């Protein structure tokens, strides 16, 4: 029988809360972190709203020597990894260095750091470009910096599948645990709201141009006109469940199912891959659709993508047969951090029996026949949760989480 993998620590950095407790309190109350971009004047761009983490300054948490060599997303990842380990009650210095690994997801790398260095290159010349540019922008930098910081020299890696990456990283980390690695830090963190980063995101044509933070990014609504970007994410601590119980650790839940698919070529007429990813995750978890208590949706906010997701959920569970929520309407879509934060939120929902709400949906589209939890949180037992994520370009991923006390 495959080793059961438990989540024992969570570190969150989100636009509506710094740290797990602050984030979870705000999320249950439906407090949004979406507002007009403040790090620069966004007037020249068609999208001017985003989920910024306004209270985070790397220098308040990290040694000064780390700041010149790290992007904002890496600083967030390092701090969140510290918090996750503390939450798990683990001191890496006391554990075998080759028995610990790091698997993170990244969608864009260090865009803010890279933009500054490119500006130096073209305005002053190559001699002014930081040597740290060679790795600070790179997709794998969060994995590298976390592993260096905590002396984790076991199996590691990075997944680059846009928003699906957070779940793909957890699925990959679970494999490492099952193969014998004792502890793996995993999940995603992104921070690409710099002008260069925003322009890159605009090329998808999927960002909302709505300027009213009370109306923009309303997935599954008839008015849906795209999503809003955000920054942040979550880092989770994964361990063998048996080991976690032996040391008396608090267990948030176990990862029991994972599935990933890729969409067929556009125009092929073939069914998108999301339904197959969900069914694969349920089969892996050995649970029936009726066992799932809540779905954390990808919630693109793009009408056609919303319709496809609702159709996939209805095909698996039946129309309006399972509560569905999208708390990312309070944060924006965090790219590799989006599904990571959803997984963390699902674990907290299982712990407290509270499903957070979806914001701004006032006229749910008739072709999105799902039981959307909207307006206010819904108190209910949550024994099994399904988290769904899609990445730009056709990536689909689904993850099943099980509460510690689930029968």
mmCIF file of C-alpha atoms in Angstrom:
data_model
loop_
_atom_site.group_PDB
_atom_site.id
_atom_site.type_symbol
_atom_site.label_atom_id
_atom_site.label_comp_id
_atom_site.label_asym_id
_atom_site.label_seq_id
_atom_site.Cartn_x
_atom_site.Cartn_y
_atom_site.Cartn_z
ATOM 1 C CA UNK A 1 0.000 0.000 0.000
ATOM 2 C CA UNK A 2 1.335 3.499 -0.873
ATOM 3 C CA UNK A 3 2.492 5.660 1.979
ATOM 4 C CA UNK A 4 -0.091 8.273 3.030
ATOM 5 C CA UNK A 5 1.221 11.845 2.763
ATOM 6 C CA UNK A 6 0.189 14.438 5.333
ATOM 7 C CA UNK A 7 0.310 18.232 5.378
ATOM 8 C CA UNK A 8 1.644 19.395 8.744
ATOM 9 C CA UNK A 9 2.590 23.018 8.128
ATOM 10 C CA UNK A 10 1.238 26.007 6.187
ATOM 11 C CA UNK A 11 2.836 29.365 5.380
ATOM 12 C CA UNK A 12 0.643 31.928 3.588
ATOM 13 C CA UNK A 13 1.365 35.295 1.996
ATOM 14 C CA UNK A 14 -1.743 36.697 0.327
ATOM 15 C CA UNK A 15 -3.206 40.055 -0.724
ATOM 16 C CA UNK A 16 -5.864 39.807 2.004
ATOM 17 C CA UNK A 17 -3.633 38.513 4.770
ATOM 18 C CA UNK A 18 -0.005 38.105 5.798
ATOM 19 C CA UNK A 19 0.337 34.793 7.588
ATOM 20 C CA UNK A 20 -2.130 31.916 7.793
ATOM 21 C CA UNK A 21 -4.284 33.266 10.628
ATOM 22 C CA UNK A 22 -4.694 36.757 9.161
ATOM 23 C CA UNK A 23 -5.465 35.335 5.716
ATOM 24 C CA UNK A 24 -7.973 32.785 6.995
ATOM 25 C CA UNK A 25 -9.806 35.296 9.180
ATOM 26 C CA UNK A 26 -10.180 37.678 6.220
ATOM 27 C CA UNK A 27 -11.159 34.921 3.805
ATOM 28 C CA UNK A 28 -13.950 33.593 5.996
ATOM 29 C CA UNK A 29 -15.366 37.120 6.235
ATOM 30 C CA UNK A 30 -15.116 37.731 2.496
ATOM 31 C CA UNK A 31 -12.594 40.566 2.839
ATOM 32 C CA UNK A 32 -10.976 41.310 -0.510
ATOM 33 C CA UNK A 33 -7.380 42.373 -1.104
ATOM 34 C CA UNK A 34 -8.094 43.597 -4.621
ATOM 35 C CA UNK A 35 -7.536 47.289 -5.302
ATOM 36 C CA UNK A 36 -5.904 49.698 -7.733
ATOM 37 C CA UNK A 37 -2.221 48.847 -8.312
ATOM 38 C CA UNK A 38 -0.113 51.030 -5.999
ATOM 39 C CA UNK A 39 3.488 50.014 -6.764
ATOM 40 C CA UNK A 40 3.454 52.227 -9.889
ATOM 41 C CA UNK A 41 0.972 54.328 -11.825
ATOM 42 C CA UNK A 42 -1.196 51.817 -13.746
ATOM 43 C CA UNK A 43 -3.122 54.478 -15.711
ATOM 44 C CA UNK A 44 -1.460 53.534 -19.006
ATOM 45 C CA UNK A 45 -2.529 49.892 -18.818
ATOM 46 C CA UNK A 46 -5.945 48.403 -19.628
ATOM 47 C CA UNK A 47 -5.921 46.458 -16.343
ATOM 48 C CA UNK A 48 -5.402 48.684 -13.323
ATOM 49 C CA UNK A 49 -6.631 46.462 -10.480
ATOM 50 C CA UNK A 50 -4.758 43.599 -8.833
ATOM 51 C CA UNK A 51 -4.293 41.687 -5.614
ATOM 52 C CA UNK A 52 -1.142 43.225 -4.158
ATOM 53 C CA UNK A 53 0.470 42.109 -0.896
ATOM 54 C CA UNK A 54 0.835 45.628 0.449
ATOM 55 C CA UNK A 55 2.129 44.825 3.933
ATOM 56 C CA UNK A 56 5.095 42.690 2.890
ATOM 57 C CA UNK A 57 8.654 44.058 3.002
ATOM 58 C CA UNK A 58 11.387 41.454 2.640
ATOM 59 C CA UNK A 59 13.771 43.459 4.826
ATOM 60 C CA UNK A 60 11.464 43.054 7.816
ATOM 61 C CA UNK A 61 11.846 39.269 7.699
ATOM 62 C CA UNK A 62 15.153 38.441 5.990
ATOM 63 C CA UNK A 63 18.834 39.264 6.438
ATOM 64 C CA UNK A 64 19.985 42.298 4.443
ATOM 65 C CA UNK A 65 22.506 40.207 2.493
ATOM 66 C CA UNK A 66 19.639 38.279 0.854
ATOM 67 C CA UNK A 67 17.773 41.308 -0.455
ATOM 68 C CA UNK A 68 20.118 42.352 -3.335
ATOM 69 C CA UNK A 69 20.141 38.806 -4.734
ATOM 70 C CA UNK A 70 16.433 37.929 -4.580
ATOM 71 C CA UNK A 71 13.238 38.913 -6.343
ATOM 72 C CA UNK A 72 10.117 39.835 -4.399
ATOM 73 C CA UNK A 73 8.590 36.403 -5.099
ATOM 74 C CA UNK A 74 11.652 34.638 -3.646
ATOM 75 C CA UNK A 75 11.588 36.811 -0.555
ATOM 76 C CA UNK A 76 7.940 35.823 -0.101
ATOM 77 C CA UNK A 77 8.757 32.146 -0.640
ATOM 78 C CA UNK A 78 11.591 32.220 1.902
ATOM 79 C CA UNK A 79 9.440 33.864 4.547
ATOM 80 C CA UNK A 80 6.496 31.534 3.880
ATOM 81 C CA UNK A 81 8.789 28.508 4.124
ATOM 82 C CA UNK A 82 10.028 29.734 7.521
ATOM 83 C CA UNK A 83 6.448 30.097 8.699
ATOM 84 C CA UNK A 84 5.412 26.706 7.333
ATOM 85 C CA UNK A 85 8.262 24.895 9.099
ATOM 86 C CA UNK A 86 7.527 26.687 12.359
ATOM 87 C CA UNK A 87 3.858 25.767 11.973
ATOM 88 C CA UNK A 88 4.846 22.134 11.487
ATOM 89 C CA UNK A 89 7.102 22.208 14.523
ATOM 90 C CA UNK A 90 10.095 21.090 12.463
ATOM 91 C CA UNK A 91 13.700 22.232 12.812
ATOM 92 C CA UNK A 92 15.555 21.258 9.610
ATOM 93 C CA UNK A 93 18.897 21.517 11.408
ATOM 94 C CA UNK A 94 17.979 18.382 13.371
ATOM 95 C CA UNK A 95 16.956 16.312 10.320
ATOM 96 C CA UNK A 96 19.081 14.422 7.721
ATOM 97 C CA UNK A 97 19.897 16.890 4.938
ATOM 98 C CA UNK A 98 19.356 14.332 2.160
ATOM 99 C CA UNK A 99 16.025 13.323 3.719
ATOM 100 C CA UNK A 100 14.473 16.716 2.954
ATOM 101 C CA UNK A 101 13.471 18.130 -0.450
ATOM 102 C CA UNK A 102 11.871 21.184 -2.043
ATOM 103 C CA UNK A 103 9.400 21.183 -4.948
ATOM 104 C CA UNK A 104 7.921 24.524 -5.965
ATOM 105 C CA UNK A 105 5.935 25.874 -8.889
ATOM 106 C CA UNK A 106 6.682 29.047 -10.820
ATOM 107 C CA UNK A 107 4.805 30.740 -13.632
ATOM 108 C CA UNK A 108 7.065 33.632 -14.558
ATOM 109 C CA UNK A 109 10.179 33.757 -12.408
ATOM 110 C CA UNK A 110 11.499 36.990 -10.922
ATOM 111 C CA UNK A 111 10.002 39.579 -13.258
ATOM 112 C CA UNK A 112 10.461 42.605 -11.004
ATOM 113 C CA UNK A 113 14.144 41.865 -10.421
ATOM 114 C CA UNK A 114 14.707 41.220 -14.138
ATOM 115 C CA UNK A 115 12.943 44.413 -15.193
ATOM 116 C CA UNK A 116 15.246 46.531 -13.009
ATOM 117 C CA UNK A 117 18.338 44.852 -14.439
ATOM 118 C CA UNK A 118 17.131 45.254 -18.023
ATOM 119 C CA UNK A 119 16.548 48.941 -17.363
ATOM 120 C CA UNK A 120 20.164 49.231 -16.124
ATOM 121 C CA UNK A 121 21.399 47.381 -19.213
ATOM 122 C CA UNK A 122 19.766 49.742 -21.689
ATOM 123 C CA UNK A 123 20.224 52.988 -19.740
ATOM 124 C CA UNK A 124 23.757 52.517 -18.329
ATOM 125 C CA UNK A 125 25.331 49.488 -19.958
ATOM 126 C CA UNK A 126 26.127 45.846 -19.159
ATOM 127 C CA UNK A 127 28.639 46.744 -16.452
ATOM 128 C CA UNK A 128 25.797 47.901 -14.237
ATOM 129 C CA UNK A 129 23.794 44.666 -14.413
ATOM 130 C CA UNK A 130 23.819 42.660 -11.186
ATOM 131 C CA UNK A 131 25.566 39.288 -11.274
ATOM 132 C CA UNK A 132 22.556 37.963 -9.351
ATOM 133 C CA UNK A 133 20.463 38.437 -12.500
ATOM 134 C CA UNK A 134 21.913 35.106 -13.633
ATOM 135 C CA UNK A 135 19.638 33.240 -11.208
ATOM 136 C CA UNK A 136 17.307 35.694 -9.438
ATOM 137 C CA UNK A 137 14.839 35.697 -12.345
ATOM 138 C CA UNK A 138 14.939 31.937 -12.908
ATOM 139 C CA UNK A 139 11.907 29.648 -12.472
ATOM 140 C CA UNK A 140 13.789 27.317 -10.121
ATOM 141 C CA UNK A 141 15.168 30.049 -7.887
ATOM 142 C CA UNK A 142 12.601 29.582 -5.105
ATOM 143 C CA UNK A 143 13.437 25.891 -4.853
ATOM 144 C CA UNK A 144 17.158 26.693 -4.814
ATOM 145 C CA UNK A 145 16.989 29.463 -2.228
ATOM 146 C CA UNK A 146 14.685 27.505 0.111
ATOM 147 C CA UNK A 147 16.905 24.427 -0.113
ATOM 148 C CA UNK A 148 20.020 26.496 0.662
ATOM 149 C CA UNK A 149 18.342 28.305 3.552
ATOM 150 C CA UNK A 150 17.228 25.123 5.280
ATOM 151 C CA UNK A 151 19.954 22.701 4.181
ATOM 152 C CA UNK A 152 17.526 20.536 2.221
ATOM 153 C CA UNK A 153 19.628 18.480 -0.200
ATOM 154 C CA UNK A 154 17.220 15.670 -1.068
ATOM 155 C CA UNK A 155 15.098 15.275 -4.242
ATOM 156 C CA UNK A 156 13.889 18.672 -5.463
ATOM 157 C CA UNK A 157 12.535 20.386 -8.550
ATOM 158 C CA UNK A 158 10.290 23.034 -10.084
ATOM 159 C CA UNK A 159 7.049 22.736 -12.082
ATOM 160 C CA UNK A 160 6.172 25.359 -14.708
ATOM 161 C CA UNK A 161 2.522 24.886 -15.683
ATOM 162 C CA UNK A 162 1.052 28.298 -14.876
ATOM 163 C CA UNK A 163 -1.868 28.123 -12.411
ATOM 164 C CA UNK A 164 -1.907 24.326 -12.451
ATOM 165 C CA UNK A 165 1.637 24.394 -11.105
ATOM 166 C CA UNK A 166 0.636 24.599 -7.454
ATOM 167 C CA UNK A 167 -1.158 21.250 -7.694
ATOM 168 C CA UNK A 168 1.460 19.704 -9.960
ATOM 169 C CA UNK A 169 4.127 20.588 -7.384
ATOM 170 C CA UNK A 170 2.140 18.893 -4.622
ATOM 171 C CA UNK A 171 1.637 15.819 -6.789
ATOM 172 C CA UNK A 172 5.367 15.692 -7.506
ATOM 173 C CA UNK A 173 6.254 16.229 -3.855
ATOM 174 C CA UNK A 174 3.937 13.389 -2.869
ATOM 175 C CA UNK A 175 5.905 11.059 -5.154
ATOM 176 C CA UNK A 176 9.146 12.007 -3.391
ATOM 177 C CA UNK A 177 7.599 11.289 0.020
ATOM 178 C CA UNK A 178 6.349 7.916 -1.180
ATOM 179 C CA UNK A 179 9.809 7.077 -2.472
ATOM 180 C CA UNK A 180 11.303 7.665 0.945
ATOM 181 C CA UNK A 181 12.077 11.362 1.391
ATOM 182 C CA UNK A 182 11.079 12.314 4.922
ATOM 183 C CA UNK A 183 10.025 15.961 4.485
ATOM 184 C CA UNK A 184 9.287 18.044 1.386
ATOM 185 C CA UNK A 185 8.485 21.749 1.268
ATOM 186 C CA UNK A 186 6.185 22.356 -1.649
ATOM 187 C CA UNK A 187 3.891 24.685 -3.548
ATOM 188 C CA UNK A 188 3.925 27.978 -5.402
ATOM 189 C CA UNK A 189 4.636 31.671 -5.032
ATOM 190 C CA UNK A 190 4.573 34.368 -7.713
ATOM 191 C CA UNK A 191 4.923 38.162 -7.722
ATOM 192 C CA UNK A 192 4.907 39.507 -11.261
ATOM 193 C CA UNK A 193 2.927 42.744 -10.999
ATOM 194 C CA UNK A 194 5.733 45.001 -12.247
ATOM 195 C CA UNK A 195 4.957 46.886 -15.509
ATOM 196 C CA UNK A 196 6.906 44.288 -17.514
ATOM 197 C CA UNK A 197 5.178 41.460 -15.710
ATOM 198 C CA UNK A 198 1.736 42.983 -16.223
ATOM 199 C CA UNK A 199 2.329 43.600 -19.932
ATOM 200 C CA UNK A 200 3.341 39.955 -20.330
ATOM 201 C CA UNK A 201 0.109 38.846 -18.699
ATOM 202 C CA UNK A 202 -1.980 41.152 -20.888
ATOM 203 C CA UNK A 203 -0.926 39.178 -23.963
ATOM 204 C CA UNK A 204 -3.329 36.386 -22.977
ATOM 205 C CA UNK A 205 -6.299 38.704 -23.479
ATOM 206 C CA UNK A 206 -7.847 37.260 -20.312
ATOM 207 C CA UNK A 207 -7.346 40.107 -17.817
ATOM 208 C CA UNK A 208 -10.400 42.128 -16.816
ATOM 209 C CA UNK A 209 -10.428 45.809 -17.907
ATOM 210 C CA UNK A 210 -13.116 46.685 -15.344
ATOM 211 C CA UNK A 211 -11.914 49.531 -13.119
ATOM 212 C CA UNK A 212 -14.409 49.026 -10.276
ATOM 213 C CA UNK A 213 -12.993 46.650 -7.609
ATOM 214 C CA UNK A 214 -16.569 45.830 -6.599
ATOM 215 C CA UNK A 215 -17.322 44.482 -10.083
ATOM 216 C CA UNK A 216 -14.095 43.211 -11.654
ATOM 217 C CA UNK A 217 -13.292 39.462 -11.650
ATOM 218 C CA UNK A 218 -16.709 37.838 -11.204
ATOM 219 C CA UNK A 219 -16.292 34.198 -12.313
ATOM 220 C CA UNK A 220 -19.402 32.292 -13.417
ATOM 221 C CA UNK A 221 -21.334 35.599 -13.628
ATOM 222 C CA UNK A 222 -23.008 36.810 -16.837
ATOM 223 C CA UNK A 223 -20.817 39.935 -16.605
ATOM 224 C CA UNK A 224 -17.520 38.019 -16.399
ATOM 225 C CA UNK A 225 -14.922 39.772 -18.556
ATOM 226 C CA UNK A 226 -11.690 38.217 -17.359
ATOM 227 C CA UNK A 227 -9.697 37.849 -14.166
ATOM 228 C CA UNK A 228 -7.444 40.071 -12.104
ATOM 229 C CA UNK A 229 -3.819 39.151 -11.376
ATOM 230 C CA UNK A 230 -2.395 38.875 -7.902
ATOM 231 C CA UNK A 231 0.785 38.021 -6.031
ATOM 232 C CA UNK A 232 1.646 35.651 -3.198
ATOM 233 C CA UNK A 233 0.811 32.024 -2.544
ATOM 234 C CA UNK A 234 1.450 29.343 0.055
ATOM 235 C CA UNK A 235 4.155 26.899 1.093
ATOM 236 C CA UNK A 236 3.144 23.567 2.641
ATOM 237 C CA UNK A 237 5.120 21.009 4.650
ATOM 238 C CA UNK A 238 4.564 17.413 3.512
ATOM 239 C CA UNK A 239 5.550 14.355 5.540
ATOM 240 C CA UNK A 240 4.761 10.671 5.707
ATOM 241 C CA UNK A 241 1.561 10.461 7.736
ATOM 242 C CA UNK A 242 2.977 7.649 9.860
ATOM 243 C CA UNK A 243 6.056 9.720 10.692
ATOM 244 C CA UNK A 244 3.989 12.790 11.490
ATOM 245 C CA UNK A 245 1.810 10.807 13.879
ATOM 246 C CA UNK A 246 4.856 9.245 15.544
ATOM 247 C CA UNK A 247 6.249 12.658 16.409
ATOM 248 C CA UNK A 248 2.836 13.901 17.539
ATOM 249 C CA UNK A 249 2.505 16.521 14.820
ATOM 250 C CA UNK A 250 -0.767 18.314 14.100
ATOM 251 C CA UNK A 251 -2.059 17.071 10.733
ATOM 252 C CA UNK A 252 -4.161 19.420 8.576
ATOM 253 C CA UNK A 253 -5.080 16.670 6.139
ATOM 254 C CA UNK A 254 -3.696 14.135 3.700
ATOM 255 C CA UNK A 255 -3.194 14.283 -0.059
ATOM 256 C CA UNK A 256 -5.117 11.283 -1.319
ATOM 257 C CA UNK A 257 -5.633 11.956 -5.020
ATOM 258 C CA UNK A 258 -3.945 13.792 -7.884
ATOM 259 C CA UNK A 259 -4.622 13.944 -11.612
ATOM 260 C CA UNK A 260 -3.188 16.000 -14.472
ATOM 261 C CA UNK A 261 -4.127 16.271 -18.150
ATOM 262 C CA UNK A 262 -3.454 18.473 -21.147
ATOM 263 C CA UNK A 263 -6.139 19.985 -23.365
ATOM 264 C CA UNK A 264 -6.418 18.872 -27.009
ATOM 265 C CA UNK A 265 -5.493 21.212 -29.843
ATOM 266 C CA UNK A 266 -7.906 24.178 -30.135
ATOM 267 C CA UNK A 267 -10.498 23.520 -32.837
ATOM 268 C CA UNK A 268 -10.059 19.746 -32.646
ATOM 269 C CA UNK A 269 -13.623 19.259 -31.404
ATOM 270 C CA UNK A 270 -12.379 16.988 -28.635
ATOM 271 C CA UNK A 271 -13.459 17.439 -25.009
ATOM 272 C CA UNK A 272 -11.180 19.614 -22.841
ATOM 273 C CA UNK A 273 -9.075 17.665 -20.345
ATOM 274 C CA UNK A 274 -10.394 19.101 -17.083
ATOM 275 C CA UNK A 275 -13.057 16.428 -16.526
ATOM 276 C CA UNK A 276 -10.485 13.680 -17.057
ATOM 277 C CA UNK A 277 -8.113 15.287 -14.551
ATOM 278 C CA UNK A 278 -10.883 15.382 -11.922
ATOM 279 C CA UNK A 279 -11.890 11.777 -12.553
ATOM 280 C CA UNK A 280 -8.254 10.676 -12.359
ATOM 281 C CA UNK A 281 -7.793 12.430 -9.014
ATOM 282 C CA UNK A 282 -10.973 10.858 -7.601
ATOM 283 C CA UNK A 283 -9.888 7.409 -8.761
ATOM 284 C CA UNK A 284 -6.440 7.926 -7.264
ATOM 285 C CA UNK A 285 -8.078 8.887 -3.962
ATOM 286 C CA UNK A 286 -10.440 5.914 -4.203
ATOM 287 C CA UNK A 287 -13.464 8.091 -3.503
ATOM 288 C CA UNK A 288 -16.751 8.546 -5.352
ATOM 289 C CA UNK A 289 -18.008 11.974 -6.494
ATOM 290 C CA UNK A 290 -20.596 11.853 -3.682
ATOM 291 C CA UNK A 291 -17.738 11.725 -1.139
ATOM 292 C CA UNK A 292 -16.498 15.182 -2.117
ATOM 293 C CA UNK A 293 -17.930 17.883 0.165
ATOM 294 C CA UNK A 294 -16.636 20.973 -1.630
ATOM 295 C CA UNK A 295 -14.809 21.993 -4.796
ATOM 296 C CA UNK A 296 -12.321 24.856 -4.909
ATOM 297 C CA UNK A 297 -12.763 25.997 -8.498
ATOM 298 C CA UNK A 298 -10.197 27.300 -10.934
ATOM 299 C CA UNK A 299 -12.676 30.140 -11.654
ATOM 300 C CA UNK A 300 -11.062 31.764 -14.647
ATOM 301 C CA UNK A 301 -13.525 34.637 -14.945
ATOM 302 C CA UNK A 302 -13.442 34.194 -18.739
ATOM 303 C CA UNK A 303 -16.958 33.285 -19.901
ATOM 304 C CA UNK A 304 -16.013 30.359 -22.143
ATOM 305 C CA UNK A 305 -13.546 28.922 -19.631
ATOM 306 C CA UNK A 306 -16.094 29.292 -16.835
ATOM 307 C CA UNK A 307 -18.640 27.417 -18.945
ATOM 308 C CA UNK A 308 -16.150 24.606 -19.616
ATOM 309 C CA UNK A 309 -15.308 24.258 -15.930
ATOM 310 C CA UNK A 310 -18.970 24.259 -14.868
ATOM 311 C CA UNK A 311 -19.731 21.632 -17.524
ATOM 312 C CA UNK A 312 -16.889 19.421 -16.272
ATOM 313 C CA UNK A 313 -18.073 19.698 -12.654
ATOM 314 C CA UNK A 314 -21.676 18.982 -13.655
ATOM 315 C CA UNK A 315 -20.578 15.966 -15.688
ATOM 316 C CA UNK A 316 -18.693 14.490 -12.735
ATOM 317 C CA UNK A 317 -20.930 15.466 -9.815
ATOM 318 C CA UNK A 318 -24.270 16.312 -11.438
ATOM 319 C CA UNK A 319 -25.780 19.804 -11.835
ATOM 320 C CA UNK A 320 -25.562 21.817 -8.595
ATOM 321 C CA UNK A 321 -24.724 18.606 -6.706
ATOM 322 C CA UNK A 322 -21.681 19.825 -4.742
ATOM 323 C CA UNK A 323 -20.803 23.213 -3.179
ATOM 324 C CA UNK A 324 -18.260 25.108 -5.277
ATOM 325 C CA UNK A 325 -16.255 28.109 -4.123
ATOM 326 C CA UNK A 326 -13.649 30.499 -5.497
ATOM 327 C CA UNK A 327 -11.988 32.430 -2.648
ATOM 328 C CA UNK A 328 -9.416 33.633 -5.165
ATOM 329 C CA UNK A 329 -11.972 36.349 -5.999
ATOM 330 C CA UNK A 330 -10.529 38.039 -2.873
ATOM 331 C CA UNK A 331 -6.907 37.791 -4.001
ATOM 332 C CA UNK A 332 -6.871 37.692 -7.780
ATOM 333 C CA UNK A 333 -5.322 34.769 -9.598
ATOM 334 C CA UNK A 334 -1.824 34.274 -8.211
ATOM 335 C CA UNK A 335 -0.515 32.117 -11.072
ATOM 336 C CA UNK A 336 1.632 29.381 -9.512
ATOM 337 C CA UNK A 337 0.501 30.593 -6.097
ATOM 338 C CA UNK A 338 -3.205 30.306 -6.926
ATOM 339 C CA UNK A 339 -3.747 26.581 -6.510
ATOM 340 C CA UNK A 340 -1.237 26.516 -3.660
ATOM 341 C CA UNK A 341 -3.346 28.999 -1.754
ATOM 342 C CA UNK A 342 -6.518 27.096 -2.651
ATOM 343 C CA UNK A 343 -5.025 23.877 -1.263
ATOM 344 C CA UNK A 344 -4.085 25.666 1.960
ATOM 345 C CA UNK A 345 -7.574 27.187 2.161
ATOM 346 C CA UNK A 346 -9.203 23.803 1.623
ATOM 347 C CA UNK A 347 -7.194 22.358 4.520
ATOM 348 C CA UNK A 348 -8.304 25.212 6.766
ATOM 349 C CA UNK A 349 -11.904 24.726 5.620
ATOM 350 C CA UNK A 350 -11.686 21.058 6.643
ATOM 351 C CA UNK A 351 -10.191 21.993 10.016
ATOM 352 C CA UNK A 352 -12.874 24.552 10.897
ATOM 353 C CA UNK A 353 -15.908 23.325 8.944
ATOM 354 C CA UNK A 354 -16.253 26.596 7.039
ATOM 355 C CA UNK A 355 -16.355 27.052 3.257
ATOM 356 C CA UNK A 356 -15.360 30.617 2.341
ATOM 357 C CA UNK A 357 -17.460 32.566 -0.161
ATOM 358 C CA UNK A 358 -17.051 33.620 -3.782
ATOM 359 C CA UNK A 359 -17.330 37.378 -4.240
ATOM 360 C CA UNK A 360 -19.064 39.605 -6.827
ATOM 361 C CA UNK A 361 -21.292 36.975 -8.437
ATOM 362 C CA UNK A 362 -24.740 38.606 -8.531
ATOM 363 C CA UNK A 363 -26.124 37.141 -11.772
ATOM 364 C CA UNK A 364 -24.816 33.590 -12.115
ATOM 365 C CA UNK A 365 -24.788 32.458 -15.745
ATOM 366 C CA UNK A 366 -27.426 29.896 -16.677
ATOM 367 C CA UNK A 367 -24.811 27.754 -18.432
ATOM 368 C CA UNK A 368 -22.811 27.484 -15.186
ATOM 369 C CA UNK A 369 -25.070 25.060 -13.264
ATOM 370 C CA UNK A 370 -23.043 24.784 -10.069
ATOM 371 C CA UNK A 371 -23.898 25.323 -6.404
ATOM 372 C CA UNK A 372 -21.702 28.372 -5.985
ATOM 373 C CA UNK A 373 -21.050 29.443 -2.380
ATOM 374 C CA UNK A 374 -21.407 33.181 -2.698
ATOM 375 C CA UNK A 375 -22.077 36.192 -0.538
ATOM 376 C CA UNK A 376 -21.131 34.619 2.803
ATOM 377 C CA UNK A 377 -19.222 31.622 4.143
ATOM 378 C CA UNK A 378 -21.108 28.354 4.541
ATOM 379 C CA UNK A 379 -20.636 26.354 7.737
ATOM 380 C CA UNK A 380 -20.606 22.642 6.985
ATOM 381 C CA UNK A 381 -18.497 19.541 7.674
ATOM 382 C CA UNK A 382 -15.729 19.082 5.114
ATOM 383 C CA UNK A 383 -14.172 15.624 5.043
ATOM 384 C CA UNK A 384 -12.974 15.576 1.434
ATOM 385 C CA UNK A 385 -12.166 18.604 -0.748
ATOM 386 C CA UNK A 386 -11.321 18.774 -4.433
ATOM 387 C CA UNK A 387 -9.052 21.552 -5.708
ATOM 388 C CA UNK A 388 -9.081 22.276 -9.444
ATOM 389 C CA UNK A 389 -6.609 24.384 -11.433
ATOM 390 C CA UNK A 390 -5.931 25.195 -15.071
ATOM 391 C CA UNK A 391 -2.848 26.767 -16.607
ATOM 392 C CA UNK A 392 -2.635 28.930 -19.702
ATOM 393 C CA UNK A 393 -1.772 26.751 -22.678
ATOM 394 C CA UNK A 394 -3.913 23.742 -21.735
ATOM 395 C CA UNK A 395 -2.680 22.450 -18.369
ATOM 396 C CA UNK A 396 -5.260 20.850 -16.043
ATOM 397 C CA UNK A 397 -4.726 19.524 -12.526
ATOM 398 C CA UNK A 398 -6.924 18.254 -9.702
ATOM 399 C CA UNK A 399 -6.111 17.329 -6.119
ATOM 400 C CA UNK A 400 -8.150 15.515 -3.471
ATOM 401 C CA UNK A 401 -7.537 16.359 0.181
ATOM 402 C CA UNK A 402 -8.856 14.325 3.098
ATOM 403 C CA UNK A 403 -9.487 15.534 6.645
ATOM 404 C CA UNK A 404 -7.618 13.701 9.436
ATOM 405 C CA UNK A 405 -10.876 12.499 10.962
ATOM 406 C CA UNK A 406 -12.555 11.445 7.689
ATOM 407 C CA UNK A 407 -13.863 7.905 7.729
#
